[in-house]
PDB file of C-alpha atoms and ligand atoms in Angstrom:
ATOM      1  CA  UNK A   1      74.643-118.993  50.977  1.00 71.00           C
ATOM      2  CA  UNK A   2      71.998-116.291  50.382  1.00 77.00           C
ATOM      3  CA  UNK A   3      69.117-118.234  51.964  1.00 79.00           C
ATOM      4  CA  UNK A   4      71.008-120.368  54.476  1.00 84.00           C
ATOM      5  CA  UNK A   5      68.299-120.411  57.202  1.00 84.00           C
ATOM      6  CA  UNK A   6      65.682-121.759  54.806  1.00 88.00           C
ATOM      7  CA  UNK A   7      68.185-124.208  53.337  1.00 89.00           C
ATOM      8  CA  UNK A   8      68.460-125.749  56.800  1.00 88.00           C
ATOM      9  CA  UNK A   9      64.644-125.890  57.189  1.00 86.00           C
ATOM     10  CA  UNK A  10      64.121-127.587  53.852  1.00 92.00           C
ATOM     11  CA  UNK A  11      66.753-130.231  54.536  1.00 93.00           C
ATOM     12  CA  UNK A  12      65.651-131.029  58.095  1.00 88.00           C
ATOM     13  CA  UNK A  13      63.027-133.385  59.566  1.00 87.00           C
ATOM     14  CA  UNK A  14      60.188-131.241  58.135  1.00 88.00           C
ATOM     15  CA  UNK A  15      61.352-132.009  54.584  1.00 92.00           C
ATOM     16  CA  UNK A  16      61.123-135.744  55.327  1.00 93.00           C
ATOM     17  CA  UNK A  17      57.476-135.224  56.332  1.00 91.00           C
ATOM     18  CA  UNK A  18      56.937-133.404  53.026  1.00 93.00           C
ATOM     19  CA  UNK A  19      58.308-136.467  51.228  1.00 95.00           C
ATOM     20  CA  UNK A  20      56.139-138.786  53.301  1.00 94.00           C
ATOM     21  CA  UNK A  21      52.967-136.764  52.704  1.00 95.00           C
ATOM     22  CA  UNK A  22      53.708-135.875  49.064  1.00 96.00           C
ATOM     23  CA  UNK A  23      50.423-137.337  47.718  1.00 96.00           C
ATOM     24  CA  UNK A  24      48.315-135.547  50.330  1.00 96.00           C
ATOM     25  CA  UNK A  25      50.166-132.246  49.756  1.00 96.00           C
ATOM     26  CA  UNK A  26      49.636-132.450  46.004  1.00 97.00           C
ATOM     27  CA  UNK A  27      45.950-133.174  46.564  1.00 97.00           C
ATOM     28  CA  UNK A  28      45.634-130.382  49.151  1.00 97.00           C
ATOM     29  CA  UNK A  29      46.767-127.625  46.767  1.00 98.00           C
ATOM     30  CA  UNK A  30      45.439-129.082  43.520  1.00 98.00           C
ATOM     31  CA  UNK A  31      43.091-126.177  42.837  1.00 98.00           C
ATOM     32  CA  UNK A  32      45.938-123.661  43.141  1.00 98.00           C
ATOM     33  CA  UNK A  33      48.187-125.912  41.062  1.00 98.00           C
ATOM     34  CA  UNK A  34      45.544-125.637  38.329  1.00 98.00           C
ATOM     35  CA  UNK A  35      45.341-121.827  38.592  1.00 98.00           C
ATOM     36  CA  UNK A  36      49.127-121.546  38.222  1.00 98.00           C
ATOM     37  CA  UNK A  37      49.520-123.942  35.308  1.00 98.00           C
ATOM     38  CA  UNK A  38      46.539-122.573  33.429  1.00 98.00           C
ATOM     39  CA  UNK A  39      48.010-119.093  33.625  1.00 98.00           C
ATOM     40  CA  UNK A  40      51.500-120.325  32.663  1.00 98.00           C
ATOM     41  CA  UNK A  41      50.038-121.904  29.503  1.00 98.00           C
ATOM     42  CA  UNK A  42      53.301-123.701  28.710  1.00 98.00           C
ATOM     43  CA  UNK A  43      53.698-124.523  25.036  1.00 98.00           C
ATOM     44  CA  UNK A  44      55.338-127.328  23.137  1.00 98.00           C
ATOM     45  CA  UNK A  45      59.092-126.770  22.771  1.00 98.00           C
ATOM     46  CA  UNK A  46      59.404-124.152  25.523  1.00 98.00           C
ATOM     47  CA  UNK A  47      62.249-124.097  28.067  1.00 98.00           C
ATOM     48  CA  UNK A  48      60.993-123.500  31.616  1.00 98.00           C
ATOM     49  CA  UNK A  49      62.498-123.408  35.119  1.00 98.00           C
ATOM     50  CA  UNK A  50      60.300-124.688  37.975  1.00 98.00           C
ATOM     51  CA  UNK A  51      61.606-122.657  40.937  1.00 98.00           C
ATOM     52  CA  UNK A  52      61.476-124.392  44.311  1.00 98.00           C
ATOM     53  CA  UNK A  53      60.159-127.439  42.458  1.00 98.00           C
ATOM     54  CA  UNK A  54      60.001-129.548  45.635  1.00 98.00           C
ATOM     55  CA  UNK A  55      58.860-133.074  44.876  1.00 97.00           C
ATOM     56  CA  UNK A  56      58.190-132.190  41.241  1.00 98.00           C
ATOM     57  CA  UNK A  57      54.409-132.229  40.789  1.00 98.00           C
ATOM     58  CA  UNK A  58      54.357-129.058  38.678  1.00 98.00           C
ATOM     59  CA  UNK A  59      57.576-130.151  36.942  1.00 98.00           C
ATOM     60  CA  UNK A  60      55.702-133.210  35.660  1.00 98.00           C
ATOM     61  CA  UNK A  61      52.837-131.172  34.229  1.00 98.00           C
ATOM     62  CA  UNK A  62      55.167-128.581  32.704  1.00 98.00           C
ATOM     63  CA  UNK A  63      57.138-131.417  31.069  1.00 98.00           C
ATOM     64  CA  UNK A  64      53.962-132.821  29.561  1.00 97.00           C
ATOM     65  CA  UNK A  65      53.114-129.391  28.127  1.00 98.00           C
ATOM     66  CA  UNK A  66      56.550-128.624  26.619  1.00 98.00           C
ATOM     67  CA  UNK A  67      56.992-132.182  25.282  1.00 97.00           C
ATOM     68  CA  UNK A  68      60.167-133.882  24.124  1.00 95.00           C
ATOM     69  CA  UNK A  69      61.317-130.811  22.126  1.00 96.00           C
ATOM     70  CA  UNK A  70      61.162-128.660  25.256  1.00 98.00           C
ATOM     71  CA  UNK A  71      63.056-128.570  28.539  1.00 98.00           C
ATOM     72  CA  UNK A  72      62.052-128.238  32.185  1.00 98.00           C
ATOM     73  CA  UNK A  73      64.664-127.555  34.834  1.00 97.00           C
ATOM     74  CA  UNK A  74      63.589-128.133  38.446  1.00 98.00           C
ATOM     75  CA  UNK A  75      65.615-125.888  40.762  1.00 97.00           C
ATOM     76  CA  UNK A  76      65.543-126.513  44.503  1.00 97.00           C
ATOM     77  CA  UNK A  77      67.880-126.759  47.488  1.00 96.00           C
ATOM     78  CA  UNK A  78      66.081-129.520  49.420  1.00 97.00           C
ATOM     79  CA  UNK A  79      67.953-132.810  48.963  1.00 97.00           C
ATOM     80  CA  UNK A  80      65.064-135.037  50.166  1.00 97.00           C
ATOM     81  CA  UNK A  81      62.473-133.331  47.963  1.00 98.00           C
ATOM     82  CA  UNK A  82      64.781-133.264  44.929  1.00 98.00           C
ATOM     83  CA  UNK A  83      65.444-136.999  45.347  1.00 98.00           C
ATOM     84  CA  UNK A  84      61.692-137.657  45.153  1.00 98.00           C
ATOM     85  CA  UNK A  85      61.292-135.285  42.189  1.00 98.00           C
ATOM     86  CA  UNK A  86      64.107-137.076  40.315  1.00 98.00           C
ATOM     87  CA  UNK A  87      62.369-140.405  40.941  1.00 97.00           C
ATOM     88  CA  UNK A  88      58.980-139.122  39.775  1.00 97.00           C
ATOM     89  CA  UNK A  89      60.404-137.603  36.580  1.00 97.00           C
ATOM     90  CA  UNK A  90      62.953-140.318  35.747  1.00 97.00           C
ATOM     91  CA  UNK A  91      61.008-141.372  32.640  1.00 96.00           C
ATOM     92  CA  UNK A  92      61.098-137.872  31.113  1.00 97.00           C
ATOM     93  CA  UNK A  93      64.133-136.970  28.983  1.00 96.00           C
ATOM     94  CA  UNK A  94      63.140-133.311  28.840  1.00 97.00           C
ATOM     95  CA  UNK A  95      63.416-132.894  32.648  1.00 98.00           C
ATOM     96  CA  UNK A  96      66.559-132.201  34.624  1.00 97.00           C
ATOM     97  CA  UNK A  97      67.163-130.947  38.144  1.00 97.00           C
ATOM     98  CA  UNK A  98      69.636-128.590  39.724  1.00 96.00           C
ATOM     99  CA  UNK A  99      70.408-128.450  43.422  1.00 96.00           C
ATOM    100  CA  UNK A 100      70.935-124.804  44.316  1.00 95.00           C
ATOM    101  CA  UNK A 101      69.710-121.657  46.004  1.00 95.00           C
ATOM    102  CA  UNK A 102      67.404-119.876  43.565  1.00 94.00           C
ATOM    103  CA  UNK A 103      68.760-116.609  44.950  1.00 92.00           C
ATOM    104  CA  UNK A 104      72.241-117.398  43.663  1.00 90.00           C
ATOM    105  CA  UNK A 105      72.140-120.380  41.310  1.00 84.00           C
ATOM    106  CA  UNK A 106      73.145-119.626  37.745  1.00 79.00           C
ATOM    107  CA  UNK A 107      71.504-122.051  35.365  1.00 76.00           C
ATOM    108  CA  UNK A 108      72.131-121.221  31.703  1.00 84.00           C
ATOM    109  CA  UNK A 109      70.141-118.332  30.280  1.00 89.00           C
ATOM    110  CA  UNK A 110      67.649-118.020  27.424  1.00 95.00           C
ATOM    111  CA  UNK A 111      64.711-119.735  29.195  1.00 97.00           C
ATOM    112  CA  UNK A 112      61.225-118.865  27.963  1.00 98.00           C
ATOM    113  CA  UNK A 113      59.597-118.894  31.379  1.00 98.00           C
ATOM    114  CA  UNK A 114      59.964-119.218  35.135  1.00 98.00           C
ATOM    115  CA  UNK A 115      57.209-120.975  37.074  1.00 98.00           C
ATOM    116  CA  UNK A 116      56.687-121.607  40.759  1.00 98.00           C
ATOM    117  CA  UNK A 117      54.028-123.293  42.851  1.00 98.00           C
ATOM    118  CA  UNK A 118      54.569-121.908  46.360  1.00 98.00           C
ATOM    119  CA  UNK A 119      58.379-121.989  45.984  1.00 98.00           C
ATOM    120  CA  UNK A 120      59.385-118.300  45.961  1.00 98.00           C
ATOM    121  CA  UNK A 121      58.154-116.976  49.326  1.00 98.00           C
ATOM    122  CA  UNK A 122      61.237-118.031  51.261  1.00 97.00           C
ATOM    123  CA  UNK A 123      63.829-115.561  49.943  1.00 97.00           C
ATOM    124  CA  UNK A 124      65.649-113.405  52.498  1.00 95.00           C
ATOM    125  CA  UNK A 125      66.039-110.629  49.903  1.00 96.00           C
ATOM    126  CA  UNK A 126      63.260-111.251  47.357  1.00 97.00           C
ATOM    127  CA  UNK A 127      64.315-108.468  44.967  1.00 98.00           C
ATOM    128  CA  UNK A 128      67.905-109.791  44.776  1.00 96.00           C
ATOM    129  CA  UNK A 129      66.739-113.394  44.315  1.00 96.00           C
ATOM    130  CA  UNK A 130      64.185-112.473  41.645  1.00 97.00           C
ATOM    131  CA  UNK A 131      66.843-110.360  39.893  1.00 97.00           C
ATOM    132  CA  UNK A 132      69.111-113.405  39.835  1.00 95.00           C
ATOM    133  CA  UNK A 133      66.311-115.513  38.368  1.00 97.00           C
ATOM    134  CA  UNK A 134      65.417-112.871  35.774  1.00 97.00           C
ATOM    135  CA  UNK A 135      68.896-113.250  34.256  1.00 96.00           C
ATOM    136  CA  UNK A 136      67.976-116.791  33.196  1.00 96.00           C
ATOM    137  CA  UNK A 137      65.103-115.512  30.994  1.00 97.00           C
ATOM    138  CA  UNK A 138      65.311-114.508  27.356  1.00 97.00           C
ATOM    139  CA  UNK A 139      64.052-111.006  26.498  1.00 97.00           C
ATOM    140  CA  UNK A 140      60.256-111.232  26.536  1.00 97.00           C
ATOM    141  CA  UNK A 141      60.372-114.273  28.827  1.00 98.00           C
ATOM    142  CA  UNK A 142      57.681-114.589  31.461  1.00 98.00           C
ATOM    143  CA  UNK A 143      57.378-115.270  35.186  1.00 98.00           C
ATOM    144  CA  UNK A 144      54.305-116.959  36.696  1.00 98.00           C
ATOM    145  CA  UNK A 145      53.953-117.984  40.294  1.00 98.00           C
ATOM    146  CA  UNK A 146      51.396-118.724  42.944  1.00 98.00           C
ATOM    147  CA  UNK A 147      51.925-117.730  46.594  1.00 98.00           C
ATOM    148  CA  UNK A 148      49.741-117.515  49.686  1.00 98.00           C
ATOM    149  CA  UNK A 149      47.771-114.441  50.688  1.00 98.00           C
ATOM    150  CA  UNK A 150      47.868-113.438  54.374  1.00 96.00           C
ATOM    151  CA  UNK A 151      46.913-115.702  57.243  1.00 94.00           C
ATOM    152  CA  UNK A 152      43.634-113.837  57.784  1.00 95.00           C
ATOM    153  CA  UNK A 153      42.571-114.836  54.255  1.00 97.00           C
ATOM    154  CA  UNK A 154      43.560-118.469  54.849  1.00 97.00           C
ATOM    155  CA  UNK A 155      41.330-120.293  57.314  1.00 97.00           C
ATOM    156  CA  UNK A 156      43.405-123.471  56.714  1.00 96.00           C
ATOM    157  CA  UNK A 157      46.242-121.889  58.709  1.00 94.00           C
ATOM    158  CA  UNK A 158      44.614-119.428  61.102  1.00 93.00           C
ATOM    159  CA  UNK A 159      41.832-121.668  62.388  1.00 95.00           C
ATOM    160  CA  UNK A 160      44.128-124.550  63.457  1.00 94.00           C
ATOM    161  CA  UNK A 161      46.528-121.890  64.813  1.00 92.00           C
ATOM    162  CA  UNK A 162      43.735-120.343  66.932  1.00 93.00           C
ATOM    163  CA  UNK A 163      43.011-123.829  68.297  1.00 94.00           C
ATOM    164  CA  UNK A 164      46.688-124.424  69.091  1.00 92.00           C
ATOM    165  CA  UNK A 165      47.538-121.150  70.851  1.00 91.00           C
ATOM    166  CA  UNK A 166      45.712-121.892  74.155  1.00 92.00           C
ATOM    167  CA  UNK A 167      47.880-125.019  74.556  1.00 92.00           C
ATOM    168  CA  UNK A 168      51.198-123.161  74.190  1.00 89.00           C
ATOM    169  CA  UNK A 169      53.173-122.066  77.265  1.00 85.00           C
ATOM    170  CA  UNK A 170      53.463-118.553  75.758  1.00 82.00           C
ATOM    171  CA  UNK A 171      51.834-116.747  72.871  1.00 81.00           C
ATOM    172  CA  UNK A 172      53.938-116.881  69.683  1.00 82.00           C
ATOM    173  CA  UNK A 173      55.884-113.761  68.653  1.00 83.00           C
ATOM    174  CA  UNK A 174      54.171-111.996  65.761  1.00 82.00           C
ATOM    175  CA  UNK A 175      56.097-112.516  62.504  1.00 81.00           C
ATOM    176  CA  UNK A 176      58.070-109.619  61.049  1.00 88.00           C
ATOM    177  CA  UNK A 177      56.168-108.276  58.028  1.00 89.00           C
ATOM    178  CA  UNK A 178      57.370-109.890  54.775  1.00 96.00           C
ATOM    179  CA  UNK A 179      59.648-112.307  56.644  1.00 95.00           C
ATOM    180  CA  UNK A 180      60.704-115.336  54.543  1.00 95.00           C
ATOM    181  CA  UNK A 181      58.238-118.186  54.960  1.00 93.00           C
ATOM    182  CA  UNK A 182      54.917-119.477  53.664  1.00 94.00           C
ATOM    183  CA  UNK A 183      53.427-115.951  53.939  1.00 95.00           C
ATOM    184  CA  UNK A 184      56.532-114.031  52.857  1.00 97.00           C
ATOM    185  CA  UNK A 185      54.857-112.584  49.740  1.00 98.00           C
ATOM    186  CA  UNK A 186      51.378-112.135  51.215  1.00 98.00           C
ATOM    187  CA  UNK A 187      51.470-108.348  50.793  1.00 98.00           C
ATOM    188  CA  UNK A 188      50.928-107.644  47.097  1.00 98.00           C
ATOM    189  CA  UNK A 189      52.376-104.103  47.301  1.00 98.00           C
ATOM    190  CA  UNK A 190      55.595-105.517  48.774  1.00 98.00           C
ATOM    191  CA  UNK A 191      55.747-108.236  46.109  1.00 98.00           C
ATOM    192  CA  UNK A 192      55.191-105.726  43.309  1.00 98.00           C
ATOM    193  CA  UNK A 193      57.954-103.478  44.659  1.00 98.00           C
ATOM    194  CA  UNK A 194      60.371-106.430  44.870  1.00 98.00           C
ATOM    195  CA  UNK A 195      59.624-107.526  41.307  1.00 98.00           C
ATOM    196  CA  UNK A 196      60.049-103.970  40.002  1.00 98.00           C
ATOM    197  CA  UNK A 197      63.387-103.698  41.823  1.00 98.00           C
ATOM    198  CA  UNK A 198      64.363-107.049  40.271  1.00 98.00           C
ATOM    199  CA  UNK A 199      63.740-105.549  36.812  1.00 98.00           C
ATOM    200  CA  UNK A 200      60.450-107.263  35.922  1.00 98.00           C
ATOM    201  CA  UNK A 201      57.728-105.430  34.012  1.00 98.00           C
ATOM    202  CA  UNK A 202      54.052-105.955  33.130  1.00 98.00           C
ATOM    203  CA  UNK A 203      53.387-107.180  36.682  1.00 98.00           C
ATOM    204  CA  UNK A 204      49.876-108.469  37.305  1.00 98.00           C
ATOM    205  CA  UNK A 205      48.535-109.748  40.614  1.00 98.00           C
ATOM    206  CA  UNK A 206      45.275-111.658  40.686  1.00 98.00           C
ATOM    207  CA  UNK A 207      43.419-112.901  43.756  1.00 98.00           C
ATOM    208  CA  UNK A 208      42.477-116.578  43.663  1.00 98.00           C
ATOM    209  CA  UNK A 209      40.186-118.326  46.122  1.00 98.00           C
ATOM    210  CA  UNK A 210      39.720-122.032  46.648  1.00 98.00           C
ATOM    211  CA  UNK A 211      40.101-124.776  49.213  1.00 98.00           C
ATOM    212  CA  UNK A 212      42.933-126.473  51.010  1.00 97.00           C
ATOM    213  CA  UNK A 213      41.854-130.117  50.963  1.00 98.00           C
ATOM    214  CA  UNK A 214      43.252-131.679  54.115  1.00 97.00           C
ATOM    215  CA  UNK A 215      41.673-135.071  53.578  1.00 97.00           C
ATOM    216  CA  UNK A 216      39.482-137.093  51.268  1.00 97.00           C
ATOM    217  CA  UNK A 217      39.108-139.928  53.742  1.00 95.00           C
ATOM    218  CA  UNK A 218      37.739-138.381  56.878  1.00 96.00           C
ATOM    219  CA  UNK A 219      38.619-136.171  59.806  1.00 98.00           C
ATOM    220  CA  UNK A 220      41.333-138.341  61.365  1.00 97.00           C
ATOM    221  CA  UNK A 221      43.535-138.067  58.239  1.00 96.00           C
ATOM    222  CA  UNK A 222      43.053-134.289  58.288  1.00 97.00           C
ATOM    223  CA  UNK A 223      44.178-134.226  61.927  1.00 96.00           C
ATOM    224  CA  UNK A 224      47.257-136.345  61.141  1.00 94.00           C
ATOM    225  CA  UNK A 225      48.138-134.134  58.174  1.00 94.00           C
ATOM    226  CA  UNK A 226      48.033-131.044  60.387  1.00 93.00           C
ATOM    227  CA  UNK A 227      49.902-132.601  63.313  1.00 92.00           C
ATOM    228  CA  UNK A 228      52.730-133.477  60.914  1.00 89.00           C
ATOM    229  CA  UNK A 229      52.785-130.628  58.443  1.00 88.00           C
ATOM    230  CA  UNK A 230      50.998-127.512  59.616  1.00 82.00           C
ATOM    231  CA  UNK A 231      53.419-124.556  59.901  1.00 75.00           C
ATOM    232  CA  UNK A 232      51.594-123.868  63.205  1.00 75.00           C
ATOM    233  CA  UNK A 233      52.811-127.154  64.709  1.00 78.00           C
ATOM    234  CA  UNK A 234      56.405-125.888  64.735  1.00 77.00           C
ATOM    235  CA  UNK A 235      55.283-123.989  67.858  1.00 80.00           C
ATOM    236  CA  UNK A 236      54.123-127.172  69.590  1.00 82.00           C
ATOM    237  CA  UNK A 237      57.505-128.908  69.641  1.00 81.00           C
ATOM    238  CA  UNK A 238      58.360-130.321  73.022  1.00 85.00           C
ATOM    239  CA  UNK A 239      54.786-130.290  74.374  1.00 90.00           C
ATOM    240  CA  UNK A 240      53.910-133.351  76.507  1.00 93.00           C
ATOM    241  CA  UNK A 241      51.928-136.235  74.970  1.00 93.00           C
ATOM    242  CA  UNK A 242      48.718-135.399  76.893  1.00 95.00           C
ATOM    243  CA  UNK A 243      48.773-131.839  75.495  1.00 95.00           C
ATOM    244  CA  UNK A 244      49.345-133.157  71.966  1.00 94.00           C
ATOM    245  CA  UNK A 245      46.359-135.464  72.448  1.00 95.00           C
ATOM    246  CA  UNK A 246      44.202-132.511  73.516  1.00 96.00           C
ATOM    247  CA  UNK A 247      45.367-130.579  70.424  1.00 95.00           C
ATOM    248  CA  UNK A 248      44.379-133.538  68.240  1.00 96.00           C
ATOM    249  CA  UNK A 249      40.890-133.524  69.779  1.00 97.00           C
ATOM    250  CA  UNK A 250      40.524-129.801  69.241  1.00 97.00           C
ATOM    251  CA  UNK A 251      41.644-130.122  65.580  1.00 97.00           C
ATOM    252  CA  UNK A 252      39.159-132.980  65.097  1.00 98.00           C
ATOM    253  CA  UNK A 253      36.289-130.791  66.364  1.00 98.00           C
ATOM    254  CA  UNK A 254      37.362-128.019  64.005  1.00 98.00           C
ATOM    255  CA  UNK A 255      37.643-130.296  60.974  1.00 98.00           C
ATOM    256  CA  UNK A 256      34.225-131.860  61.653  1.00 98.00           C
ATOM    257  CA  UNK A 257      32.824-128.400  60.913  1.00 97.00           C
ATOM    258  CA  UNK A 258      34.589-128.341  57.559  1.00 98.00           C
ATOM    259  CA  UNK A 259      33.845-131.907  56.469  1.00 98.00           C
ATOM    260  CA  UNK A 260      31.453-132.918  53.740  1.00 97.00           C
ATOM    261  CA  UNK A 261      31.281-136.671  53.696  1.00 96.00           C
ATOM    262  CA  UNK A 262      34.912-137.888  53.692  1.00 97.00           C
ATOM    263  CA  UNK A 263      36.300-134.571  52.380  1.00 98.00           C
ATOM    264  CA  UNK A 264      37.784-132.018  54.774  1.00 98.00           C
ATOM    265  CA  UNK A 265      38.526-128.716  53.025  1.00 98.00           C
ATOM    266  CA  UNK A 266      39.168-125.254  54.482  1.00 98.00           C
ATOM    267  CA  UNK A 267      38.999-121.904  52.660  1.00 98.00           C
ATOM    268  CA  UNK A 268      42.289-120.758  51.106  1.00 98.00           C
ATOM    269  CA  UNK A 269      43.408-117.704  49.122  1.00 98.00           C
ATOM    270  CA  UNK A 270      46.490-117.188  47.001  1.00 98.00           C
ATOM    271  CA  UNK A 271      47.956-114.593  44.656  1.00 98.00           C
ATOM    272  CA  UNK A 272      48.565-115.515  41.050  1.00 98.00           C
ATOM    273  CA  UNK A 273      51.399-113.291  39.895  1.00 98.00           C
ATOM    274  CA  UNK A 274      52.683-112.803  36.374  1.00 98.00           C
ATOM    275  CA  UNK A 275      55.427-110.555  34.994  1.00 98.00           C
ATOM    276  CA  UNK A 276      57.776-110.215  32.014  1.00 98.00           C
ATOM    277  CA  UNK A 277      61.438-109.671  31.407  1.00 98.00           C
ATOM    278  CA  UNK A 278      61.887-106.978  28.781  1.00 94.00           C
ATOM    279  CA  UNK A 279      65.577-106.542  29.580  1.00 79.00           C
TER     280      UNK A 279
HETATM  281  C1  SAM B   1      56.301-124.921  49.932  1.00 57.40           C
HETATM  282  S1  SAM B   1      57.465-125.920  49.115  1.00 57.40           S
HETATM  283  C2  SAM B   1      56.766-126.052  47.494  1.00 57.40           C
HETATM  284  C3  SAM B   1      57.343-127.187  46.718  1.00 57.40           C
HETATM  285  C4  SAM B   1      56.679-127.453  45.373  1.00 57.40           C
HETATM  286  N1  SAM B   1      56.786-126.333  44.478  1.00 57.40           N
HETATM  287  C5  SAM B   1      55.244-127.848  45.593  1.00 57.40           C
HETATM  288  O1  SAM B   1      54.352-127.048  45.304  1.00 57.40           O
HETATM  289  O2  SAM B   1      55.010-128.988  46.070  1.00 57.40           O
HETATM  290  C6  SAM B   1      58.773-124.771  48.865  1.00 57.40           C
HETATM  291  C7  SAM B   1      59.942-125.333  48.092  1.00 57.40           C
HETATM  292  O3  SAM B   1      60.824-124.240  47.757  1.00 57.40           O
HETATM  293  C8  SAM B   1      62.144-124.648  47.988  1.00 57.40           C
HETATM  294  N2  SAM B   1      62.940-123.428  48.232  1.00 57.40           N
HETATM  295  C9  SAM B   1      62.686-122.457  49.137  1.00 57.40           C
HETATM  296  N3  SAM B   1      63.591-121.482  49.035  1.00 57.40           N
HETATM  297  C10 SAM B   1      64.452-121.848  48.046  1.00 57.40           C
HETATM  298  C11 SAM B   1      65.628-121.268  47.493  1.00 57.40           C
HETATM  299  N4  SAM B   1      66.108-120.100  47.922  1.00 57.40           N
HETATM  300  N5  SAM B   1      66.266-121.937  46.496  1.00 57.40           N
HETATM  301  C12 SAM B   1      65.809-123.136  46.064  1.00 57.40           C
HETATM  302  N6  SAM B   1      64.694-123.730  46.540  1.00 57.40           N
HETATM  303  C13 SAM B   1      64.027-123.092  47.527  1.00 57.40           C
HETATM  304  C14 SAM B   1      62.068-125.594  49.180  1.00 57.40           C
HETATM  305  O4  SAM B   1      63.186-126.430  49.270  1.00 57.40           O
HETATM  306  C15 SAM B   1      60.770-126.341  48.873  1.00 57.40           C
HETATM  307  O5  SAM B   1      61.005-127.463  48.076  1.00 57.40           O
END
């Protein structure tokens, strides 16, 4: 399979945490969800693929926009997340799901649009995967997705990471540039080049700033959310309980600084990317 390493990640214990924290995740990225869907401007009767649909939050909103005359296909290779998405969308006849690697899957063609909320940064060969996806679009069909900017522009990841590093036995290896992962499309020049190679045209890349809302009920929920879900915590596996407790305390101090009443929100920046298939 084209993206076998990520397939394993998204079907492992981390995916179960994503299922468990689905409500908090949807709330955390709600602002960026809005930026993506507003730009997509899905219309009644359209046929749209939600790439890397995960637990189906965007799929639900796309389905509402296209209505019963339209169609939304959620494409993902995470069994646990797809199971939740199927459950959440069970009442909608216009929604279906396909289990598959977006880099290789071949849904039918003739779709009006491809959408993704943080689901396209994990491709090993982005140009090849986007080229595969482009074949599902009708001529004139559009692509809209939202992906993270670099870590430096995202305090929600780099500040907890800075707190974590002193507790690790060794400093983490720096990531290869453009490596598949949450920040795989952080470099807009790289992303543009991949989309051009994939055959897309009219590429536009817009910077969007907002907040990652870690909690709406106080600092301790924000700490729990990060201990379970932060990409940084992958580095802390195997640390003894007393070290994990010290990390919790350090996160709590950090999140106090970012709390306003019960809300804990850290600055976040994403790219909103649109393109067209004229092929
Ligand atoms: C960060 S999550 C986002 C999920 C969802 N769009 C959301 O916003 O809640 C990334 C999703 O992309 C999926 N994914 C990553 N690479 C994929 C691939 N090559 N093919 C299919 N799904 C993929 C993962 O399984 C996961 O559900």
